[in-house]
């Protein structure tokens, strides 16, 4: 497993948790040495009705986080998804009809009830309104819950030996579905959490952080492949683009923690209180999807990526939306980053669970000759007859055994 992980994951993916921890440290130090830098950058914004709506530096960083994901998507695969509708429908159902609501419930139960007294304080949002800090954390968790993964899930599907074709199809479908459902669910669930969410800001967030990189990725992919060929696109262009996305993500995290550094110093267990319900949510959705895949008789190769897509989160979109709606210094933005922090260790645990449970989906007759299959079936019948005989003997019913003819010995001529 470790060797396979090293082959499949780059140094950034393998040590994502370490990079986030380093960004926390760097952000805290930056906040101490240059306390006005993040405020200055966040103040460079597009204003609507005298209210800052889009932070230009953060928007640039987050665009370059999203574009490399979108440019990898081959939307032509979506047209072929109808050949195997069951895994696609299962994934869509779990991602959009189950996961957002289990995330809301778990977030409110743990952060809003169990850990509420451990997360004191008030959060001042970018529009000047004040909300209890725990509600801001819940909002960040909600934004994670309505953002199914479309990036690193390709790696989790590969490591769990799943159907990569299905994974690519679901990446494309989820990206398109987010354009419609992300805003609707976001407005509704954040409203249930009593957070002020202007429709204009939410729609603008979707346009900038989902639609814009999606459109840019689609057209630039077509143009580059036509001009340079698929091999150049895969080996050259994506190779150059990946470090740009990584730098943009890490820069955003450093800026975010330069704001939240004092909160972490004052409440060092804050990240733990947020990580616990996020981890439980991840395992819950994985188990529900994995079991549902077994019930509807999906093969393991489809069940594994379906469960992985539901369990993982599109933290780039969540960070972008939290930053735009509530500000870089908000508790919601911090909560979305905790999703990044737990992503790799938790998902690698789920990969191991998948690999060790493949037999659960296995067709034991697959690969057998006719003779081997008949022998196997006769052995299973014999075992079943033995179990029935034992139960009949215990209950006093007529035993199941050799027939009278068999018990009377060979027929004598």
mmCIF file of C-alpha atoms in Angstrom, residues 36-223:
data_model
loop_
_atom_site.group_PDB
_atom_site.id
_atom_site.type_symbol
_atom_site.label_atom_id
_atom_site.label_comp_id
_atom_site.label_asym_id
_atom_site.label_seq_id
_atom_site.Cartn_x
_atom_site.Cartn_y
_atom_site.Cartn_z
ATOM 1 C CA UNK A 36 -1.601 44.732 8.345
ATOM 2 C CA UNK A 37 -0.480 42.777 5.266
ATOM 3 C CA UNK A 38 -3.417 40.355 5.039
ATOM 4 C CA UNK A 39 -5.837 43.178 5.867
ATOM 5 C CA UNK A 40 -4.327 45.291 3.095
ATOM 6 C CA UNK A 41 -4.572 42.474 0.562
ATOM 7 C CA UNK A 42 -8.125 41.587 1.567
ATOM 8 C CA UNK A 43 -9.028 45.270 1.258
ATOM 9 C CA UNK A 44 -8.035 45.241 -2.428
ATOM 10 C CA UNK A 45 -11.534 44.295 -3.484
ATOM 11 C CA UNK A 46 -14.378 44.833 -5.919
ATOM 12 C CA UNK A 47 -17.071 46.803 -4.082
ATOM 13 C CA UNK A 48 -20.840 46.543 -4.567
ATOM 14 C CA UNK A 49 -22.964 49.123 -2.728
ATOM 15 C CA UNK A 50 -19.907 50.191 -0.709
ATOM 16 C CA UNK A 51 -19.383 46.617 0.521
ATOM 17 C CA UNK A 52 -16.285 44.566 -0.426
ATOM 18 C CA UNK A 53 -17.530 41.560 -2.407
ATOM 19 C CA UNK A 54 -14.470 40.114 -4.168
ATOM 20 C CA UNK A 55 -10.930 40.270 -2.792
ATOM 21 C CA UNK A 56 -8.838 40.641 -5.938
ATOM 22 C CA UNK A 57 -5.603 38.967 -4.668
ATOM 23 C CA UNK A 58 -7.537 36.055 -3.192
ATOM 24 C CA UNK A 59 -9.668 35.744 -6.336
ATOM 25 C CA UNK A 60 -6.512 35.456 -8.452
ATOM 26 C CA UNK A 61 -5.049 32.799 -6.138
ATOM 27 C CA UNK A 62 -8.253 30.822 -6.004
ATOM 28 C CA UNK A 63 -8.735 30.943 -9.770
ATOM 29 C CA UNK A 64 -5.347 29.304 -10.212
ATOM 30 C CA UNK A 65 -6.322 26.736 -7.611
ATOM 31 C CA UNK A 66 -9.451 25.814 -9.584
ATOM 32 C CA UNK A 67 -8.330 26.094 -13.223
ATOM 33 C CA UNK A 68 -5.867 23.138 -13.163
ATOM 34 C CA UNK A 69 -8.689 20.944 -11.872
ATOM 35 C CA UNK A 70 -11.167 22.015 -14.525
ATOM 36 C CA UNK A 71 -8.753 21.807 -17.463
ATOM 37 C CA UNK A 72 -8.220 18.085 -16.764
ATOM 38 C CA UNK A 73 -11.903 17.260 -17.256
ATOM 39 C CA UNK A 74 -12.995 15.576 -20.480
ATOM 40 C CA UNK A 75 -16.689 16.434 -20.703
ATOM 41 C CA UNK A 76 -17.141 14.088 -23.646
ATOM 42 C CA UNK A 77 -17.096 11.280 -21.078
ATOM 43 C CA UNK A 78 -20.351 12.598 -19.620
ATOM 44 C CA UNK A 79 -22.209 11.576 -22.790
ATOM 45 C CA UNK A 80 -21.056 7.989 -22.278
ATOM 46 C CA UNK A 81 -22.152 7.870 -18.633
ATOM 47 C CA UNK A 82 -25.640 6.699 -19.579
ATOM 48 C CA UNK A 83 -24.290 3.233 -20.369
ATOM 49 C CA UNK A 84 -23.796 2.560 -16.643
ATOM 50 C CA UNK A 85 -26.369 4.745 -14.878
ATOM 51 C CA UNK A 86 -26.436 3.016 -11.462
ATOM 52 C CA UNK A 87 -23.059 4.236 -10.108
ATOM 53 C CA UNK A 88 -23.669 7.728 -11.490
ATOM 54 C CA UNK A 89 -27.128 7.968 -9.912
ATOM 55 C CA UNK A 90 -25.831 6.601 -6.601
ATOM 56 C CA UNK A 91 -23.034 9.162 -6.496
ATOM 57 C CA UNK A 92 -25.332 12.052 -7.369
ATOM 58 C CA UNK A 93 -27.878 10.969 -4.755
ATOM 59 C CA UNK A 94 -25.303 10.676 -1.964
ATOM 60 C CA UNK A 95 -23.510 13.912 -2.910
ATOM 61 C CA UNK A 96 -26.556 16.138 -3.198
ATOM 62 C CA UNK A 97 -29.482 14.496 -1.370
ATOM 63 C CA UNK A 98 -27.690 13.001 1.653
ATOM 64 C CA UNK A 99 -24.262 14.506 2.314
ATOM 65 C CA UNK A 100 -25.250 18.212 2.706
ATOM 66 C CA UNK A 101 -27.853 17.343 5.337
ATOM 67 C CA UNK A 102 -25.744 14.883 7.312
ATOM 68 C CA UNK A 103 -22.992 17.542 7.381
ATOM 69 C CA UNK A 104 -25.456 20.130 8.689
ATOM 70 C CA UNK A 105 -26.733 17.735 11.341
ATOM 71 C CA UNK A 106 -23.300 16.600 12.521
ATOM 72 C CA UNK A 107 -21.936 20.169 12.522
ATOM 73 C CA UNK A 108 -24.834 21.476 14.591
ATOM 74 C CA UNK A 109 -24.684 18.512 16.983
ATOM 75 C CA UNK A 110 -20.963 18.742 17.703
ATOM 76 C CA UNK A 111 -19.963 22.371 17.094
ATOM 77 C CA UNK A 112 -23.350 23.871 17.934
ATOM 78 C CA UNK A 113 -24.039 21.709 20.994
ATOM 79 C CA UNK A 114 -21.255 19.469 22.350
ATOM 80 C CA UNK A 115 -18.345 21.878 21.671
ATOM 81 C CA UNK A 116 -20.256 25.150 21.777
ATOM 82 C CA UNK A 117 -18.852 26.298 25.129
ATOM 83 C CA UNK A 118 -15.338 25.399 23.950
ATOM 84 C CA UNK A 119 -15.623 27.780 20.976
ATOM 85 C CA UNK A 120 -16.450 31.141 22.549
ATOM 86 C CA UNK A 121 -16.366 34.511 20.883
ATOM 87 C CA UNK A 122 -17.981 36.563 18.153
ATOM 88 C CA UNK A 123 -17.029 36.595 14.477
ATOM 89 C CA UNK A 124 -17.106 39.917 12.611
ATOM 90 C CA UNK A 125 -17.905 39.197 8.974
ATOM 91 C CA UNK A 126 -16.689 41.240 6.016
ATOM 92 C CA UNK A 127 -20.016 43.098 5.776
ATOM 93 C CA UNK A 128 -19.623 44.232 9.386
ATOM 94 C CA UNK A 129 -22.294 41.944 10.861
ATOM 95 C CA UNK A 130 -21.531 39.915 13.985
ATOM 96 C CA UNK A 131 -22.404 36.264 14.588
ATOM 97 C CA UNK A 132 -21.415 33.745 17.275
ATOM 98 C CA UNK A 133 -18.074 32.212 16.329
ATOM 99 C CA UNK A 134 -19.400 28.652 16.485
ATOM 100 C CA UNK A 135 -22.001 29.502 13.818
ATOM 101 C CA UNK A 136 -19.248 30.725 11.546
ATOM 102 C CA UNK A 137 -17.413 27.414 11.972
ATOM 103 C CA UNK A 138 -20.621 25.513 11.168
ATOM 104 C CA UNK A 139 -20.983 27.601 8.000
ATOM 105 C CA UNK A 140 -17.524 26.563 6.814
ATOM 106 C CA UNK A 141 -18.421 22.931 7.419
ATOM 107 C CA UNK A 142 -21.645 23.374 5.448
ATOM 108 C CA UNK A 143 -19.682 24.776 2.516
ATOM 109 C CA UNK A 144 -17.477 21.684 2.615
ATOM 110 C CA UNK A 145 -20.531 19.421 2.722
ATOM 111 C CA UNK A 146 -22.044 20.864 -0.454
ATOM 112 C CA UNK A 147 -18.780 20.697 -2.427
ATOM 113 C CA UNK A 148 -18.112 17.121 -3.625
ATOM 114 C CA UNK A 149 -14.511 16.494 -4.577
ATOM 115 C CA UNK A 150 -13.442 16.892 -8.199
ATOM 116 C CA UNK A 151 -9.659 16.951 -7.828
ATOM 117 C CA UNK A 152 -7.857 14.605 -5.452
ATOM 118 C CA UNK A 153 -10.626 12.021 -5.778
ATOM 119 C CA UNK A 154 -8.873 10.962 -8.987
ATOM 120 C CA UNK A 155 -5.947 9.940 -6.782
ATOM 121 C CA UNK A 156 -8.136 8.143 -4.256
ATOM 122 C CA UNK A 157 -9.855 6.229 -7.044
ATOM 123 C CA UNK A 158 -6.482 5.228 -8.486
ATOM 124 C CA UNK A 159 -5.078 4.067 -5.157
ATOM 125 C CA UNK A 160 -8.180 2.019 -4.357
ATOM 126 C CA UNK A 161 -7.951 0.345 -7.812
ATOM 127 C CA UNK A 162 -11.339 1.671 -8.822
ATOM 128 C CA UNK A 163 -12.865 2.450 -12.195
ATOM 129 C CA UNK A 164 -11.033 5.614 -13.253
ATOM 130 C CA UNK A 165 -13.398 6.097 -16.170
ATOM 131 C CA UNK A 166 -16.314 6.396 -13.748
ATOM 132 C CA UNK A 167 -14.298 8.750 -11.547
ATOM 133 C CA UNK A 168 -13.580 11.068 -14.478
ATOM 134 C CA UNK A 169 -17.238 11.026 -15.499
ATOM 135 C CA UNK A 170 -18.353 11.924 -11.968
ATOM 136 C CA UNK A 171 -15.785 14.735 -11.767
ATOM 137 C CA UNK A 172 -17.347 16.259 -14.879
ATOM 138 C CA UNK A 173 -20.940 15.694 -13.741
ATOM 139 C CA UNK A 174 -20.287 17.092 -10.258
ATOM 140 C CA UNK A 175 -18.674 20.177 -11.727
ATOM 141 C CA UNK A 176 -21.753 20.806 -13.872
ATOM 142 C CA UNK A 177 -24.148 20.010 -11.019
ATOM 143 C CA UNK A 178 -22.399 22.488 -8.737
ATOM 144 C CA UNK A 179 -23.343 25.284 -11.107
ATOM 145 C CA UNK A 180 -27.006 24.594 -10.336
ATOM 146 C CA UNK A 181 -27.193 23.170 -6.812
ATOM 147 C CA UNK A 182 -24.286 24.766 -4.954
ATOM 148 C CA UNK A 183 -25.938 28.163 -4.684
ATOM 149 C CA UNK A 184 -29.390 26.797 -3.869
ATOM 150 C CA UNK A 185 -28.192 24.440 -1.144
ATOM 151 C CA UNK A 186 -25.690 26.994 0.158
ATOM 152 C CA UNK A 187 -28.313 29.694 0.585
ATOM 153 C CA UNK A 188 -30.788 27.305 2.227
ATOM 154 C CA UNK A 189 -28.434 25.535 4.644
ATOM 155 C CA UNK A 190 -26.520 28.663 5.634
ATOM 156 C CA UNK A 191 -29.887 30.291 6.263
ATOM 157 C CA UNK A 192 -30.808 27.417 8.586
ATOM 158 C CA UNK A 193 -27.583 28.212 10.431
ATOM 159 C CA UNK A 194 -28.764 31.836 10.781
ATOM 160 C CA UNK A 195 -25.949 33.291 8.689
ATOM 161 C CA UNK A 196 -26.452 36.355 6.473
ATOM 162 C CA UNK A 197 -25.923 35.259 2.877
ATOM 163 C CA UNK A 198 -26.754 37.744 0.112
ATOM 164 C CA UNK A 199 -27.801 36.005 -3.097
ATOM 165 C CA UNK A 200 -25.664 38.362 -5.159
ATOM 166 C CA UNK A 201 -22.468 37.393 -3.352
ATOM 167 C CA UNK A 202 -23.255 33.675 -3.519
ATOM 168 C CA UNK A 203 -24.006 33.745 -7.248
ATOM 169 C CA UNK A 204 -20.902 35.830 -7.875
ATOM 170 C CA UNK A 205 -18.867 33.297 -5.910
ATOM 171 C CA UNK A 206 -20.173 30.435 -8.053
ATOM 172 C CA UNK A 207 -19.516 32.425 -11.227
ATOM 173 C CA UNK A 208 -15.938 33.312 -10.303
ATOM 174 C CA UNK A 209 -14.785 30.116 -8.602
ATOM 175 C CA UNK A 210 -16.727 27.431 -10.513
ATOM 176 C CA UNK A 211 -18.126 28.751 -13.797
ATOM 177 C CA UNK A 212 -15.161 30.895 -14.875
ATOM 178 C CA UNK A 213 -12.444 28.224 -14.419
ATOM 179 C CA UNK A 214 -14.833 25.600 -15.816
ATOM 180 C CA UNK A 215 -15.365 27.551 -19.035
ATOM 181 C CA UNK A 216 -11.703 28.550 -19.243
ATOM 182 C CA UNK A 217 -10.629 24.947 -18.680
ATOM 183 C CA UNK A 218 -13.015 23.572 -21.297
ATOM 184 C CA UNK A 219 -12.023 25.929 -24.114
ATOM 185 C CA UNK A 220 -8.299 26.040 -23.345
ATOM 186 C CA UNK A 221 -8.216 22.236 -23.183
ATOM 187 C CA UNK A 222 -9.810 21.965 -26.627
ATOM 188 C CA UNK A 223 -7.528 24.591 -28.114
#
